[in-house]
Amino acid sequence: MADRYFGDLLRQHREQAGLSQEELAAAAGLSVRAVSDMERGRTSRPHGRSVRLLAEALKLPAGAQQSLIRAARNSAQKTGTNSDAGPGTAVPVPRQLPAAPGHFAGRLDELKVLDGLLELAPGARRSAAVCAIIGTAGVGKTALAVNWAHKVSDHFPHGQLYVNLRGFDPSGAPMSAAEAIRSFLDALEVPAARIPAAADAQASLYRTMLADRAMLILLDNALDPEQVRPLLPGSDRSLVVITSRNDLTSLVAMESALPLAVGLMTDAEAHELLGFRLGAERLAGAGDAAAELIALCSRLPLALAIGAARAALQPERPLASAAAELRDSASRLDILGTGDVLSDVRSVFSWSYRELSVQAAGAFRLLGVHPGPDVSAAAATSLLGVPATERRRILRELTGTHLVAEQVPGRYSVHDLLRIYAAELADTDSPAVRHAAITRMLDHYLSTSCNAAEQLDRSRPRPVPEPPESGVRPEEFADSEASLAWFQAEHQVLLAVQTLAASSGLDRHAVKLPWAMTTYLGRTGHWHDWAGLQRIALTAAERSRDRAGQARVQVSLGRAYERLGRLEDAQSHLLRAVELYRDLDDHAGQGDVHITMARILEVMGRQQDSLHQAELAVVQFRLAGDLIGQGDALNTVGWQHILLGQYELALTVCREALDLCHQAQNKFGEAATWDSIGYANYHLGRGNEAITCYEQGLRIICDLGDRSGQAAVRDHMGDAYLLTGDPQGARLEWEQALAILQDLEHADASGIRAKLDELRPPPVG
């Protein structure tokens, strides 16, 4: 009797196709008896051409066709003779896969990649197909591999081998390749007397046993390529799937293993997993609690499974309560503990950590004190206090073990649960080590922010940071475009760093960092962040009794609140600032207060008072010998004359302001003054001259990256186009201005929208 596996597989495909034996025989051009004999296992050596005809008649996909052909090819071998087992001895078919996960969610893209392995025809390669599933601790690598292996087990008629190589295991003792091979030989029922003593000879016997077999070999929890290589079959008939927390780069390079990186779940996949565990009805009634639970578990499958298990054990408890207890990062890993080292989140992380080198382990701990969502390679160099070459080696090790992810080139992140774990480990370092690392990090961001701010606007004074700590390597920038890109990339990091500086008592950084960020935040419309940073800075300046710092922060807060429309708050801070500057005998500082107060009074519709404040600013800047301040103040004076209807006088004052801006290379002031001159010309009925002035200012302000300023100039330019009889030109400018203001959530957007509505033709009829 031939092997029944081929016959059973053929019958299964026929029944799935809805065909009788007679219909299949007719479609394949074979006799009914031939089909019947093959299905009943009476054909010991199915003819290859007949099998191909059957596969085509069944319209099987390529992978299923190959499986049917392999099963037919192996039919005789499986029930025939085996030189190792002895004549007439049946060859065993091991089924070693662990139980499939009860609830498996998502991972459709990864499953598609694995399915593609079945399409690889044996003749197209010289050795077994190998896939390395890699990813961080608890991300579900084994669940993915085992779930898929069960689904495709019928493609491997000679069985499935499985071993946990214990590469990352609480025992701390990875399984040797020799141990794994011996376990496989036992599974293949090779008599002990026929197993050679030498490890190399056992590996050779193992490859011989697999040479003519189509088997799926799952090597779980591998540590490194050296542990895996001896377990790879030498023939092209088997498929090897490996799971590991390490990248196994050498295996990919030398054995052409296909790397399959498994990341954190998407929100949709995590929601699906919770639905499996808790039921769709409970999840549907949980509102935002499910989303919060997913976020607090970092979309890590292991953490989600534990969180869901805790909720399932208390079915009467609202899911919102289960999520709430995870909010405190200090206790989150305790709550996600199970008392079982194999599933406890903290324990599972520890198996990866203990495999690190001393330098990489220290770096991982220090990354726990970094507060931002990610860290650049340059900032990591300063944080760690090591040369760039050493930093590259350390980060390569950390990303290779998937404790750290390089989401985009040059930027590294740690998901929240791993960040909490790293912070716990950092507490084992001495306070001096942690303080030194935090100081280096803050020095890096402060010095780099000052360098970037200098490129954004060379006309403005910037804080001069003290010399940074040893090991800090601030970044330099070639131009304003590179500086703006750096601020945008580091925006969220800088907000977190400011909070850390204040909470760590490093007031010098907490006061100066927002000062360096002011130009960037103002130009890009991040006014809420501007105000929030300055509030923290004010507390730090008062705590350290830095009166000059307090005065600067009060002015900056006044400007931020003016942008936010909180005019009374703005005035309150400015009044305190002018008192401080008078006590300090700082004329330029007083000029800053007066010019800011002028803008606020203008918004309040008090043009005459605004003009007076602007004139006071001119006086103070002249006493200080500050050409930049004089240019800005004179332009403000000219602008107030425009608002008072004194257009020719405004032009005279603004031209003087423009000359001062040229002398001081005050690009921002120059752009603002061109806008004022254009506005005066517009009111004098000189539309084309106004457009020319606006275009001059717009070129400068676009280069500076000032989005709100760009919107204001485009608004004015639209008015000028309408004055010249060009409504289409006006529409274009106003549409661009509206897009910017809407993005900034600026109150002026409604005024632009009203202008565009007026341009629309009345409805017909």
JSON list of N, CA, C and O in Angstrom, two decimals, residues 150-173:
[
{"chain": "A", "resi": 150, "resn": "HIS", "atom": "N", "xyz": [0.85, 26.04, 11.45]},
{"chain": "A", "resi": 150, "resn": "HIS", "atom": "CA", "xyz": [-0.30, 25.15, 11.51]},
{"chain": "A", "resi": 150, "resn": "HIS", "atom": "C", "xyz": [-1.15, 25.27, 10.25]},
{"chain": "A", "resi": 150, "resn": "HIS", "atom": "O", "xyz": [-1.68, 24.27, 9.74]},
{"chain": "A", "resi": 151, "resn": "LYS", "atom": "N", "xyz": [-1.29, 26.47, 9.73]},
{"chain": "A", "resi": 151, "resn": "LYS", "atom": "CA", "xyz": [-2.14, 26.67, 8.56]},
{"chain": "A", "resi": 151, "resn": "LYS", "atom": "C", "xyz": [-1.57, 26.01, 7.31]},
{"chain": "A", "resi": 151, "resn": "LYS", "atom": "O", "xyz": [-2.32, 25.61, 6.41]},
{"chain": "A", "resi": 152, "resn": "VAL", "atom": "N", "xyz": [-0.25, 25.89, 7.24]},
{"chain": "A", "resi": 152, "resn": "VAL", "atom": "CA", "xyz": [0.37, 25.37, 6.01]},
{"chain": "A", "resi": 152, "resn": "VAL", "atom": "C", "xyz": [0.98, 23.99, 6.23]},
{"chain": "A", "resi": 152, "resn": "VAL", "atom": "O", "xyz": [1.75, 23.52, 5.39]},
{"chain": "A", "resi": 153, "resn": "SER", "atom": "N", "xyz": [0.63, 23.35, 7.32]},
{"chain": "A", "resi": 153, "resn": "SER", "atom": "CA", "xyz": [1.28, 22.07, 7.64]},
{"chain": "A", "resi": 153, "resn": "SER", "atom": "C", "xyz": [1.06, 21.02, 6.56]},
{"chain": "A", "resi": 153, "resn": "SER", "atom": "O", "xyz": [1.91, 20.15, 6.35]},
{"chain": "A", "resi": 154, "resn": "ASP", "atom": "N", "xyz": [-0.09, 21.10, 5.84]},
{"chain": "A", "resi": 154, "resn": "ASP", "atom": "CA", "xyz": [-0.35, 20.08, 4.82]},
{"chain": "A", "resi": 154, "resn": "ASP", "atom": "C", "xyz": [0.56, 20.22, 3.61]},
{"chain": "A", "resi": 154, "resn": "ASP", "atom": "O", "xyz": [0.59, 19.35, 2.74]},
{"chain": "A", "resi": 155, "resn": "HIS", "atom": "N", "xyz": [1.32, 21.32, 3.54]},
{"chain": "A", "resi": 155, "resn": "HIS", "atom": "CA", "xyz": [2.29, 21.48, 2.45]},
{"chain": "A", "resi": 155, "resn": "HIS", "atom": "C", "xyz": [3.57, 20.68, 2.72]},
{"chain": "A", "resi": 155, "resn": "HIS", "atom": "O", "xyz": [4.44, 20.62, 1.85]},
{"chain": "A", "resi": 156, "resn": "PHE", "atom": "N", "xyz": [3.68, 20.10, 3.91]},
{"chain": "A", "resi": 156, "resn": "PHE", "atom": "CA", "xyz": [4.92, 19.42, 4.28]},
{"chain": "A", "resi": 156, "resn": "PHE", "atom": "C", "xyz": [4.57, 17.99, 4.71]},
{"chain": "A", "resi": 156, "resn": "PHE", "atom": "O", "xyz": [4.36, 17.70, 5.90]},
{"chain": "A", "resi": 157, "resn": "PRO", "atom": "N", "xyz": [4.48, 17.08, 3.75]},
{"chain": "A", "resi": 157, "resn": "PRO", "atom": "CA", "xyz": [3.98, 15.72, 4.00]},
{"chain": "A", "resi": 157, "resn": "PRO", "atom": "C", "xyz": [4.85, 14.91, 4.95]},
{"chain": "A", "resi": 157, "resn": "PRO", "atom": "O", "xyz": [4.39, 13.93, 5.52]},
{"chain": "A", "resi": 158, "resn": "HIS", "atom": "N", "xyz": [6.11, 15.32, 5.14]},
{"chain": "A", "resi": 158, "resn": "HIS", "atom": "CA", "xyz": [6.99, 14.54, 6.01]},
{"chain": "A", "resi": 158, "resn": "HIS", "atom": "C", "xyz": [7.07, 15.10, 7.42]},
{"chain": "A", "resi": 158, "resn": "HIS", "atom": "O", "xyz": [7.89, 14.66, 8.22]},
{"chain": "A", "resi": 159, "resn": "GLY", "atom": "N", "xyz": [6.21, 16.10, 7.73]},
{"chain": "A", "resi": 159, "resn": "GLY", "atom": "CA", "xyz": [6.09, 16.54, 9.12]},
{"chain": "A", "resi": 159, "resn": "GLY", "atom": "C", "xyz": [6.72, 17.88, 9.41]},
{"chain": "A", "resi": 159, "resn": "GLY", "atom": "O", "xyz": [7.22, 18.59, 8.52]},
{"chain": "A", "resi": 160, "resn": "GLN", "atom": "N", "xyz": [6.68, 18.22, 10.70]},
{"chain": "A", "resi": 160, "resn": "GLN", "atom": "CA", "xyz": [7.20, 19.50, 11.17]},
{"chain": "A", "resi": 160, "resn": "GLN", "atom": "C", "xyz": [8.06, 19.26, 12.41]},
{"chain": "A", "resi": 160, "resn": "GLN", "atom": "O", "xyz": [7.66, 18.53, 13.33]},
{"chain": "A", "resi": 161, "resn": "LEU", "atom": "N", "xyz": [9.22, 19.87, 12.41]},
{"chain": "A", "resi": 161, "resn": "LEU", "atom": "CA", "xyz": [10.12, 19.83, 13.55]},
{"chain": "A", "resi": 161, "resn": "LEU", "atom": "C", "xyz": [10.09, 21.18, 14.26]},
{"chain": "A", "resi": 161, "resn": "LEU", "atom": "O", "xyz": [10.03, 22.23, 13.61]},
{"chain": "A", "resi": 162, "resn": "TYR", "atom": "N", "xyz": [10.14, 21.15, 15.58]},
{"chain": "A", "resi": 162, "resn": "TYR", "atom": "CA", "xyz": [10.12, 22.39, 16.35]},
{"chain": "A", "resi": 162, "resn": "TYR", "atom": "C", "xyz": [11.10, 22.27, 17.50]},
{"chain": "A", "resi": 162, "resn": "TYR", "atom": "O", "xyz": [11.22, 21.22, 18.14]},
{"chain": "A", "resi": 163, "resn": "VAL", "atom": "N", "xyz": [11.80, 23.39, 17.79]},
{"chain": "A", "resi": 163, "resn": "VAL", "atom": "CA", "xyz": [12.66, 23.43, 18.97]},
{"chain": "A", "resi": 163, "resn": "VAL", "atom": "C", "xyz": [12.72, 24.86, 19.49]},
{"chain": "A", "resi": 163, "resn": "VAL", "atom": "O", "xyz": [12.77, 25.82, 18.71]},
{"chain": "A", "resi": 164, "resn": "ASN", "atom": "N", "xyz": [12.67, 25.00, 20.80]},
{"chain": "A", "resi": 164, "resn": "ASN", "atom": "CA", "xyz": [12.92, 26.29, 21.45]},
{"chain": "A", "resi": 164, "resn": "ASN", "atom": "C", "xyz": [14.41, 26.35, 21.78]},
{"chain": "A", "resi": 164, "resn": "ASN", "atom": "O", "xyz": [14.89, 25.64, 22.67]},
{"chain": "A", "resi": 165, "resn": "LEU", "atom": "N", "xyz": [15.12, 27.20, 21.05]},
{"chain": "A", "resi": 165, "resn": "LEU", "atom": "CA", "xyz": [16.57, 27.26, 21.21]},
{"chain": "A", "resi": 165, "resn": "LEU", "atom": "C", "xyz": [17.00, 28.04, 22.45]},
{"chain": "A", "resi": 165, "resn": "LEU", "atom": "O", "xyz": [18.20, 28.14, 22.73]},
{"chain": "A", "resi": 166, "resn": "ARG", "atom": "N", "xyz": [16.06, 28.59, 23.17]},
{"chain": "A", "resi": 166, "resn": "ARG", "atom": "CA", "xyz": [16.31, 29.27, 24.45]},
{"chain": "A", "resi": 166, "resn": "ARG", "atom": "C", "xyz": [17.36, 30.37, 24.34]},
{"chain": "A", "resi": 166, "resn": "ARG", "atom": "O", "xyz": [18.15, 30.60, 25.25]},
{"chain": "A", "resi": 167, "resn": "GLY", "atom": "N", "xyz": [17.36, 31.07, 23.19]},
{"chain": "A", "resi": 167, "resn": "GLY", "atom": "CA", "xyz": [18.33, 32.15, 23.03]},
{"chain": "A", "resi": 167, "resn": "GLY", "atom": "C", "xyz": [18.12, 33.27, 24.04]},
{"chain": "A", "resi": 167, "resn": "GLY", "atom": "O", "xyz": [19.07, 33.90, 24.50]},
{"chain": "A", "resi": 168, "resn": "PHE", "atom": "N", "xyz": [16.84, 33.51, 24.37]},
{"chain": "A", "resi": 168, "resn": "PHE", "atom": "CA", "xyz": [16.48, 34.51, 25.38]},
{"chain": "A", "resi": 168, "resn": "PHE", "atom": "C", "xyz": [15.52, 33.82, 26.33]},
{"chain": "A", "resi": 168, "resn": "PHE", "atom": "O", "xyz": [14.33, 33.71, 26.05]},
{"chain": "A", "resi": 169, "resn": "ASP", "atom": "N", "xyz": [16.04, 33.34, 27.42]},
{"chain": "A", "resi": 169, "resn": "ASP", "atom": "CA", "xyz": [15.27, 32.44, 28.27]},
{"chain": "A", "resi": 169, "resn": "ASP", "atom": "C", "xyz": [15.61, 32.70, 29.73]},
{"chain": "A", "resi": 169, "resn": "ASP", "atom": "O", "xyz": [16.76, 33.08, 30.04]},
{"chain": "A", "resi": 170, "resn": "PRO", "atom": "N", "xyz": [14.66, 32.54, 30.64]},
{"chain": "A", "resi": 170, "resn": "PRO", "atom": "CA", "xyz": [14.97, 32.78, 32.06]},
{"chain": "A", "resi": 170, "resn": "PRO", "atom": "C", "xyz": [16.06, 31.88, 32.60]},
{"chain": "A", "resi": 170, "resn": "PRO", "atom": "O", "xyz": [16.73, 32.23, 33.58]},
{"chain": "A", "resi": 171, "resn": "SER", "atom": "N", "xyz": [16.28, 30.73, 31.98]},
{"chain": "A", "resi": 171, "resn": "SER", "atom": "CA", "xyz": [17.33, 29.84, 32.46]},
{"chain": "A", "resi": 171, "resn": "SER", "atom": "C", "xyz": [18.71, 30.41, 32.19]},
{"chain": "A", "resi": 171, "resn": "SER", "atom": "O", "xyz": [19.68, 30.05, 32.86]},
{"chain": "A", "resi": 172, "resn": "GLY", "atom": "N", "xyz": [18.81, 31.29, 31.20]},
{"chain": "A", "resi": 172, "resn": "GLY", "atom": "CA", "xyz": [20.09, 31.89, 30.87]},
{"chain": "A", "resi": 172, "resn": "GLY", "atom": "C", "xyz": [21.02, 30.98, 30.12]},
{"chain": "A", "resi": 172, "resn": "GLY", "atom": "O", "xyz": [22.18, 31.31, 29.90]},
{"chain": "A", "resi": 173, "resn": "ALA", "atom": "N", "xyz": [20.56, 29.79, 29.71]},
{"chain": "A", "resi": 173, "resn": "ALA", "atom": "CA", "xyz": [21.42, 28.82, 29.04]},
{"chain": "A", "resi": 173, "resn": "ALA", "atom": "C", "xyz": [20.84, 28.47, 27.67]},
{"chain": "A", "resi": 173, "resn": "ALA", "atom": "O", "xyz": [19.95, 27.63, 27.57]}
]
